Short mmCIF file of C-alpha atoms and ligand atoms in Angstrom, two decimals:
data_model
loop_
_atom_site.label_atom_id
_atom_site.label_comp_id
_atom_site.label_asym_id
_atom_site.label_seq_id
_atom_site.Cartn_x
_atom_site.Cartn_y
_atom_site.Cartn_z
CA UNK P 1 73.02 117.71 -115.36
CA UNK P 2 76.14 115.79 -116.03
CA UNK P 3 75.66 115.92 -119.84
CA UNK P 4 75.85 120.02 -119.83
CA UNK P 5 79.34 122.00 -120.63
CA UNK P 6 78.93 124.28 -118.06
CA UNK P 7 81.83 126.29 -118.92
CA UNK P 8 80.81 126.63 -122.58
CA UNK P 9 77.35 128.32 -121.41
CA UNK P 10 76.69 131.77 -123.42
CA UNK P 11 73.85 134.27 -122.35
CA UNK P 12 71.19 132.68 -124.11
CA UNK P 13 68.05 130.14 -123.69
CA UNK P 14 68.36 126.47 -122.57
CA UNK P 15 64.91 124.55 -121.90
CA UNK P 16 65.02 123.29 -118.33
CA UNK P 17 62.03 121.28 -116.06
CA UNK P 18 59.41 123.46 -114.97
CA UNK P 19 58.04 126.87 -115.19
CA UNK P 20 55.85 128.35 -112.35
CA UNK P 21 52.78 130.42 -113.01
CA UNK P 22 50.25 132.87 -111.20
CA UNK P 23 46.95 133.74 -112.56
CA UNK P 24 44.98 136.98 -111.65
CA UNK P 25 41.58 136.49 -112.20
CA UNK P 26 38.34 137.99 -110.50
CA UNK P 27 40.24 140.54 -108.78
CA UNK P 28 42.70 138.30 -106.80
CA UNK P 29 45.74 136.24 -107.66
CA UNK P 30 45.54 132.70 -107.28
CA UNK P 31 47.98 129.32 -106.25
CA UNK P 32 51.35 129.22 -107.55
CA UNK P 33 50.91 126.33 -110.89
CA UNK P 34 54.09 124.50 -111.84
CA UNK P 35 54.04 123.36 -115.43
CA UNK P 36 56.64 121.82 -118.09
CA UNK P 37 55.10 123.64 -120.90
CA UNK P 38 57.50 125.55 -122.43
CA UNK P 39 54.85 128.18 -124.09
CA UNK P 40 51.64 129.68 -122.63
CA UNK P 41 48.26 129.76 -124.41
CA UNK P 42 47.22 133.23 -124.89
CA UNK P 43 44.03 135.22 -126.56
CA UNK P 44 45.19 136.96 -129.89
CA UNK P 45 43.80 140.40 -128.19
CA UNK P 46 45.59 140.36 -125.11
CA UNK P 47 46.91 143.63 -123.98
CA UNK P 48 50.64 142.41 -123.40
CA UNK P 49 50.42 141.87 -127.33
CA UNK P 50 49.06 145.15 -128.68
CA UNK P 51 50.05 147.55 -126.07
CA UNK P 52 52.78 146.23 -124.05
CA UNK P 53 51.22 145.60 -121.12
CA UNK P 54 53.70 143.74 -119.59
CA UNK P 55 56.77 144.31 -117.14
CA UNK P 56 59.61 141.46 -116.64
CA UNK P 57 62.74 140.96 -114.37
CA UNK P 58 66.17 139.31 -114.15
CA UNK P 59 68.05 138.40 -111.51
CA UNK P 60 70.27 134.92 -110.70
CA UNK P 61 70.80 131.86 -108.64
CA UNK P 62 74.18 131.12 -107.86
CA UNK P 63 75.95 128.05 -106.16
CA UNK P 64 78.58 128.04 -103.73
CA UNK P 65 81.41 125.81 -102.54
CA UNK P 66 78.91 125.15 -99.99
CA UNK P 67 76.95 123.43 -102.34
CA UNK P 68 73.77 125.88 -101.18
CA UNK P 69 71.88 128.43 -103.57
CA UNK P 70 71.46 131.93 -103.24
CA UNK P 71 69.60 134.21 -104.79
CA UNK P 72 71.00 137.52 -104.94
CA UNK P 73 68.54 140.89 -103.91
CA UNK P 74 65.18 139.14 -104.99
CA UNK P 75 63.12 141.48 -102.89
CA UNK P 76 64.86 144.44 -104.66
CA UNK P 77 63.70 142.88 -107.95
CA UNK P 78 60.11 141.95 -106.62
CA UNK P 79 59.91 145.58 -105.47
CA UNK P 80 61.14 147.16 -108.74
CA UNK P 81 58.24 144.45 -110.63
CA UNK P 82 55.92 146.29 -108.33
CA UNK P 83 56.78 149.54 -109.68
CA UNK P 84 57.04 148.49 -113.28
CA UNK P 85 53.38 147.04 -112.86
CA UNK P 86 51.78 150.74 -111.27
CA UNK P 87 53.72 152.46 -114.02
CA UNK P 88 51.54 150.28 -117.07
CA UNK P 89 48.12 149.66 -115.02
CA UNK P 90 48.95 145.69 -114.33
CA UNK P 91 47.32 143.98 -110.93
CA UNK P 92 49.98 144.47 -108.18
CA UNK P 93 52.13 141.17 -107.82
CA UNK P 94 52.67 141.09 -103.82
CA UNK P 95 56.26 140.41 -102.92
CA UNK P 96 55.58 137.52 -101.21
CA UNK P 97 54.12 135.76 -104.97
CA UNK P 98 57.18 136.70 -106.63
CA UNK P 99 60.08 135.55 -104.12
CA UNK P 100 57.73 132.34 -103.71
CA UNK P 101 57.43 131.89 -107.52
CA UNK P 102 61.39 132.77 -108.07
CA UNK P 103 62.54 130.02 -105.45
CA UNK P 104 60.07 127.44 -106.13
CA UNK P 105 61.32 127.43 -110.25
CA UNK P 106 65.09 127.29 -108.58
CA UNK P 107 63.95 124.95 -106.70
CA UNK P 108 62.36 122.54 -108.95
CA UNK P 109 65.03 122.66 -111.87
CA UNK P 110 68.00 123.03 -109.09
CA UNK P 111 69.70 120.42 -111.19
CA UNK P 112 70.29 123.46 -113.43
CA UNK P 113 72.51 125.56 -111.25
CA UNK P 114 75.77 125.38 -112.37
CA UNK P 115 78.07 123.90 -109.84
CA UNK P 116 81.01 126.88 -108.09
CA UNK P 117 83.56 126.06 -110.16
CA UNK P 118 81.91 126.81 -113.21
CA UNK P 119 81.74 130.52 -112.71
CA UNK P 120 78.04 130.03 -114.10
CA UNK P 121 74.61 130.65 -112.92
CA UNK P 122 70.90 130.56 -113.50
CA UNK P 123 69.13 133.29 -114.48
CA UNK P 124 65.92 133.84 -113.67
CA UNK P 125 63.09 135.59 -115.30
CA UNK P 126 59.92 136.41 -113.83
CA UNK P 127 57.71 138.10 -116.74
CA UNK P 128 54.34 139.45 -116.21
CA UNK P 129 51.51 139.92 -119.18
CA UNK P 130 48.15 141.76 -119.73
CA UNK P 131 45.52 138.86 -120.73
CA UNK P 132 41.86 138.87 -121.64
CA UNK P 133 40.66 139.75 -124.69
CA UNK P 134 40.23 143.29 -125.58
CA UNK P 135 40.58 145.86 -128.53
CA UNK P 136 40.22 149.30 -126.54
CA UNK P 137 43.39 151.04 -124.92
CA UNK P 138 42.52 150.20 -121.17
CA UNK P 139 44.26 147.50 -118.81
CA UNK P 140 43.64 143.74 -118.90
CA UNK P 141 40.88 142.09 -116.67
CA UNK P 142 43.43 139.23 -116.28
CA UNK P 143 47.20 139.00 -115.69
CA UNK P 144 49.75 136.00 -116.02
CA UNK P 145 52.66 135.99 -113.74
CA UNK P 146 55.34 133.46 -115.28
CA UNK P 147 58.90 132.78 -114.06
CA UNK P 148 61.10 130.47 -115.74
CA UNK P 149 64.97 129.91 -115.42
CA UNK P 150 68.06 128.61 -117.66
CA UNK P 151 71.71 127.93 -117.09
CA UNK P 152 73.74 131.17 -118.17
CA UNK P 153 78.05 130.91 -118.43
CA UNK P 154 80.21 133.30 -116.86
CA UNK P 155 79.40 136.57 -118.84
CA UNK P 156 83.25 137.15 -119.78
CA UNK P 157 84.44 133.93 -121.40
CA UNK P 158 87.74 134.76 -122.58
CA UNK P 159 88.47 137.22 -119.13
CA UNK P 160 87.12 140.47 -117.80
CA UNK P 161 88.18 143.10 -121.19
CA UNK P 162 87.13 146.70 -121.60
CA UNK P 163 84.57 147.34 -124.87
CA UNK P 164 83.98 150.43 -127.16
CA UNK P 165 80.69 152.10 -126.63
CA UNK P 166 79.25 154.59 -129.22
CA UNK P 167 76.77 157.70 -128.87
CA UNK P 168 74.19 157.44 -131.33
CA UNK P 169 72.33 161.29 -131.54
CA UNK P 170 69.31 159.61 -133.97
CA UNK P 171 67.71 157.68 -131.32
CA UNK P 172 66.11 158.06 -127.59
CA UNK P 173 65.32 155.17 -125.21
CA UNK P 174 62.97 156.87 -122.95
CA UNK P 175 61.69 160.01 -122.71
CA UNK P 176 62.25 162.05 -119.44
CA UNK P 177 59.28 161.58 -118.29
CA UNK P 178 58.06 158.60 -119.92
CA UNK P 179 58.51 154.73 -119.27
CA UNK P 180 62.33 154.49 -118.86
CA UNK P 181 62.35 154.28 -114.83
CA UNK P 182 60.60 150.87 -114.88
CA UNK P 183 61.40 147.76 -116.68
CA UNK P 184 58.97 147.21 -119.75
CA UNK P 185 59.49 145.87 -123.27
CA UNK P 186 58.86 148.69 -124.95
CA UNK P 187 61.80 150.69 -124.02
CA UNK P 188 63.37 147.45 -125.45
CA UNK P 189 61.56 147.82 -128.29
CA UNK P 190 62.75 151.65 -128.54
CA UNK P 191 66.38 150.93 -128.08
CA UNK P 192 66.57 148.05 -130.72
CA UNK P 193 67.32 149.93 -133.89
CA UNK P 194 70.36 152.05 -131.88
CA UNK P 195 71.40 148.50 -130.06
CA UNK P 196 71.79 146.55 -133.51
CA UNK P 197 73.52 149.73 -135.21
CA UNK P 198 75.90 149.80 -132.46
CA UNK P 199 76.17 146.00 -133.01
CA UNK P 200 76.95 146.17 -136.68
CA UNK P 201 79.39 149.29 -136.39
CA UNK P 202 81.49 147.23 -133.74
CA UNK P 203 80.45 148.54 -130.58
CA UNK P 204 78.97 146.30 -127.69
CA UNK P 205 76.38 148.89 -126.69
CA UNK P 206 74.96 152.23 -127.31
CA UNK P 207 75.62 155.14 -124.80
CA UNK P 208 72.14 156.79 -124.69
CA UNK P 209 72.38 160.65 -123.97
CA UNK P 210 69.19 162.62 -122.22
CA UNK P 211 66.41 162.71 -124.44
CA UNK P 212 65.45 166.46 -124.16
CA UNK P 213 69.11 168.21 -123.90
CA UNK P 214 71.45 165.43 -125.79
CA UNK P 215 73.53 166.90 -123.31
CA UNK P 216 73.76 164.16 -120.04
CA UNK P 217 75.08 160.49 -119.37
CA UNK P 218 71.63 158.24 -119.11
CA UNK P 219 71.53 154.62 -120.04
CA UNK P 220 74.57 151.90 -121.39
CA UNK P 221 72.15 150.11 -123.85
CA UNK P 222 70.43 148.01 -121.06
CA UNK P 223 72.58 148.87 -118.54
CA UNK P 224 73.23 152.08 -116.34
CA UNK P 225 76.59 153.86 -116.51
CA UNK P 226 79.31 154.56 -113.85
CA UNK P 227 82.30 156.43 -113.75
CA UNK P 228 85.59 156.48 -111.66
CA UNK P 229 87.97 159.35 -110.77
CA UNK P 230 89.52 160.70 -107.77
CA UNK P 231 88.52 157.96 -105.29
CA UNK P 232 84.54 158.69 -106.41
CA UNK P 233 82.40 156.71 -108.30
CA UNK P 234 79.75 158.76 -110.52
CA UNK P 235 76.44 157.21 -111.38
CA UNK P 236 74.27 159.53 -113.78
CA UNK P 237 71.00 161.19 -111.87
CA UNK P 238 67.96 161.45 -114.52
CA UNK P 239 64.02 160.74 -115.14
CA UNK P 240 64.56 157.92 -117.84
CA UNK P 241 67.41 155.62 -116.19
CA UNK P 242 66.11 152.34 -114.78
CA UNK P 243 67.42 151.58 -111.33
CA UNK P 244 69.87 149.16 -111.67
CA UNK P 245 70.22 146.64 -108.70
CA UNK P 246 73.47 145.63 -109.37
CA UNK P 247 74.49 149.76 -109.52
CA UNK P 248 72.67 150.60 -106.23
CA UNK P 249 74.83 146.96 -104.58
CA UNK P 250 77.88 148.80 -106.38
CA UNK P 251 77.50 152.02 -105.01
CA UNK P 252 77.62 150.23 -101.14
CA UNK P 253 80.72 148.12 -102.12
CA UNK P 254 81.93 151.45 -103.08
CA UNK P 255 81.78 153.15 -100.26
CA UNK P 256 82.60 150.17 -97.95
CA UNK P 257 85.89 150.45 -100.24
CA UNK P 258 86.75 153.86 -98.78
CA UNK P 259 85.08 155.83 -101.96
CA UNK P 260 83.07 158.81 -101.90
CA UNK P 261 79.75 158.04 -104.63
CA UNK P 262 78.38 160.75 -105.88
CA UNK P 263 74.36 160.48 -108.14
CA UNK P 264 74.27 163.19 -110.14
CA UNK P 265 73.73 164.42 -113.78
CA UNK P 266 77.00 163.79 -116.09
CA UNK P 267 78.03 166.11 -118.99
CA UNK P 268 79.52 164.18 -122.24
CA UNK P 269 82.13 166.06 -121.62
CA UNK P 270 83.23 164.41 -118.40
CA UNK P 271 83.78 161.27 -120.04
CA UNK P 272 87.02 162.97 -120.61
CA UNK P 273 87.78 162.50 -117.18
CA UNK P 274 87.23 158.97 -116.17
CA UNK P 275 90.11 156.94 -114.66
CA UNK P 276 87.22 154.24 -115.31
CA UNK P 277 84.13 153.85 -116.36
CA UNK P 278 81.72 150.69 -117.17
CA UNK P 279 78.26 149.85 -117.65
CA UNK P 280 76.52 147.65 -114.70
CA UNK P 281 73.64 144.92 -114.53
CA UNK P 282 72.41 141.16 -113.42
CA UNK P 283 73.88 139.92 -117.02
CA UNK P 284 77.66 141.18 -116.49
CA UNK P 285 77.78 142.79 -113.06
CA UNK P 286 80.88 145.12 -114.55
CA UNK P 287 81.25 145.43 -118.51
CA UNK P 288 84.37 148.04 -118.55
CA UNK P 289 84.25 150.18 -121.32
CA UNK P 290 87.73 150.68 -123.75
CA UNK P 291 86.67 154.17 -125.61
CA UNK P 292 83.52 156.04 -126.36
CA UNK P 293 83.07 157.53 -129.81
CA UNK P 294 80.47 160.21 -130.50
CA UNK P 295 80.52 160.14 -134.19
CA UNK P 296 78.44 162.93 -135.39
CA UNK P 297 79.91 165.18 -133.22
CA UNK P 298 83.59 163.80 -134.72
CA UNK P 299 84.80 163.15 -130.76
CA UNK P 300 86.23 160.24 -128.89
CA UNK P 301 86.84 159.49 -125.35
CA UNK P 302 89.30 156.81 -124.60
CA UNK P 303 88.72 155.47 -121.16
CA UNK P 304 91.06 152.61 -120.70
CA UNK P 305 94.41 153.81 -122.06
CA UNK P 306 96.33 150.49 -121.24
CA UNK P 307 93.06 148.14 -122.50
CA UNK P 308 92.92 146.36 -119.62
CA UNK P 309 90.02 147.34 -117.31
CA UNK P 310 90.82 149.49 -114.16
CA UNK P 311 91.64 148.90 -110.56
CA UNK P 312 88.98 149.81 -108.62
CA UNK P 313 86.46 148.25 -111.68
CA UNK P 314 88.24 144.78 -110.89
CA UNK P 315 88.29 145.25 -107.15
CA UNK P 316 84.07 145.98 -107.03
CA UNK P 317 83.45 143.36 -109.83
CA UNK P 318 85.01 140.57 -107.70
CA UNK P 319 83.88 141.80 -104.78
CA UNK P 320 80.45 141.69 -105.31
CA UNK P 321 80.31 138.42 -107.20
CA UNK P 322 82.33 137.13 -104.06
CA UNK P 323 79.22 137.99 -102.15
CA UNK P 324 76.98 135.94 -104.99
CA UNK P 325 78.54 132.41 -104.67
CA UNK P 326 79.19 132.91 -100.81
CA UNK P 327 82.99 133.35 -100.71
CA UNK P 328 82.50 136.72 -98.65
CA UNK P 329 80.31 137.60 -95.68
CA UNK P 330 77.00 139.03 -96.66
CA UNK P 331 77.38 142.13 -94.50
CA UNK P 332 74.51 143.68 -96.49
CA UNK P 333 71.79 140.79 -96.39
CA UNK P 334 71.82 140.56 -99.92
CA UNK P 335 71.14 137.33 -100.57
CA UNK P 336 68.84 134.83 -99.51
CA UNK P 337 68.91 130.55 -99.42
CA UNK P 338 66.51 128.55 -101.87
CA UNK P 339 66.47 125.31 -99.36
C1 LIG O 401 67.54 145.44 -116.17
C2 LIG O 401 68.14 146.73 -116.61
C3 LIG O 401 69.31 147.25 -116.03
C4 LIG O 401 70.13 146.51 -115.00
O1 LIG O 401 69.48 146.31 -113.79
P1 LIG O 401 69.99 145.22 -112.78
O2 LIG O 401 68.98 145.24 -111.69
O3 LIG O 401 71.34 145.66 -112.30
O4 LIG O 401 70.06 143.94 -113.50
C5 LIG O 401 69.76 148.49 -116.47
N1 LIG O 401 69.12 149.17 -117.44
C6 LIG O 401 68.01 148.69 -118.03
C7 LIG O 401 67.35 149.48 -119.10
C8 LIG O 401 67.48 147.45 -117.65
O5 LIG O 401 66.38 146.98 -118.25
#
């Protein structure tokens, strides 16, 4: 698209070609539809309305200086839809639909991918809702697998900067054994009073504590958590985290960096102890976090004492997006070709 700024690109929605769609009716999914309707035609009493039945995903297209596409992990992400649609009662999407689905909308609006130099890419989001009509709490007779994509710019537009995160004791995202493991709306839904607080106070995210002990590291506002010290990096173990793709690609570049990693549970208190720390996901890969205040408890951590984010932060962020547009050899088999 020559008449797109590609540089100027926020994190937001842009209307591109074509959508691709997969209906489950009858007990089977059908073809894979391609259509340039931007909204879908749903019954008011649709499960994915009243009782969020539905799952979604997000994951990106990237191109290189070879001019080809990748995609980056899209069976992890087709496997993690999988779980998200056992954990709410939705038809199983096989893998095979959803990589076919995710490369055929690439494919079709590929005059969307942002060209190398940009430091852009398309995201892609595959979304899958409860349909049929029904009052009663049960699952849908019908499901509507959707993927669409649009342009997104380089998540740090004026460089890669640390941000302030803040601990807000009023509010849970998930309970520990609830929904937070998979990727639903509703823990969206839960988190948005705590994410728009955290908004309006100053803070890029919230820093979600366990549920049950307010004691333990667990989710960066829709991100997971990691933290650096002593050559290890430190990814919070617990029931209500969702398994972040780009943290489980981190953890390998980390250890293929010489670090030991280490999953376990995280006291508040070891915040204290960082080198670095930063929250991780398809948006940002790397968001380094400045400081952490925990206001009703009157306590601050400050993580980056210079502002600027940390080695070892730097060296995994460019690392892996190295691996995304193709500069580096995909050792891993991370990413695969949308030809
Ligand atoms: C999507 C998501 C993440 C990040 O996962 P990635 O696979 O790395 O994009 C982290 N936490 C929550 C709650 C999410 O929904």
């Amino acid at each position: 698209m020559e008449n797109i700024n590609w540089s100027e690109l926020g994190f937001g929605y842009m209307k591109t070609d074509y959508n691709v769609r997969c209906y489950y009716r009858n007990g089977k999914w059908g073809e894979l539809e391609v259509s340039s309707d931007e909204h879908i035609n749903i019954h008011m009493a649709a499960t994915c309305l009243h009782y969020g039945q539905e799952a979604f995903e997000g994951l990106k297209a990237f191109r290189g200086k070879d001019g080809k596409i990748r995609i980056f992990r899209i069976e992890e992400n087709a496997k993690r839809m999988q779980r998200s649609c056992e954990g709410v009662v939705m038809a199983n999407l096989p893998v095979e639909i959803f990589e076919a689905a995710c490369k055929k909308a690439v494919k079709l609006n590929e005059r969307f991918v942002p060209p190398y130099e940009s430091g852009a890419s398309l995201y892609i989001r595959p979304l899958l809702l409860g349909l049929g009509e029904q009052v009663g709490v049960k699952p849908a007779p019908e499901y509507l697998f959707i993927v669409f994509v649009s342009p997104v710019g380089p998540y740090f537009k004026e460089g890669f900067k640390p941000t302030p995160m803040v601990i807000l004791r009023g509010y849970d995202r998930a309970a520990p054994l609830g929904t937070g493991t998979i990727k639903v709306g509703g823990n969206y839904a839960a988190g948005m009073i705590p994410t728009v607080k955290a908004h309006d106070m100053g803070y890029s995210a919230p820093l979600f504590l366990d549920a049950k002990e307010k004691k333990y590291i667990d989710e960066c506002g829709p991100a997971n958590f990691f933290g650096i010290k002593d050559n290890t990096y430190i990814t919070p173990e617990s029931s209500s985290i969702l398994p972040s793709i780009t943290n489980k690609s981190l953890m390998q570049l980390a250890e293929d960096l010489g670090m030991k990693v280490e999953r376990r549970k995280v006291l508040e208190e070891e915040l204290a102890t960082f080198e670095e720390a930063g929250a991780c996901g398809t948006a940002a890969v790397i968001s380094p976090i400045l400081r952490i205040d925990d206001p009703d408890e009157n306590r601050t951590y400050v993580i980056s004492k210079d502002g600027k984010p940390g080695k070892r932060c730097e060296e995994l962020y460019h690392k892996l997006r190295a691996i995304q547009y193709g500069d580096e050899p995909d050792v891993h088999n991370w990413v695969s070709f949308v030809e």
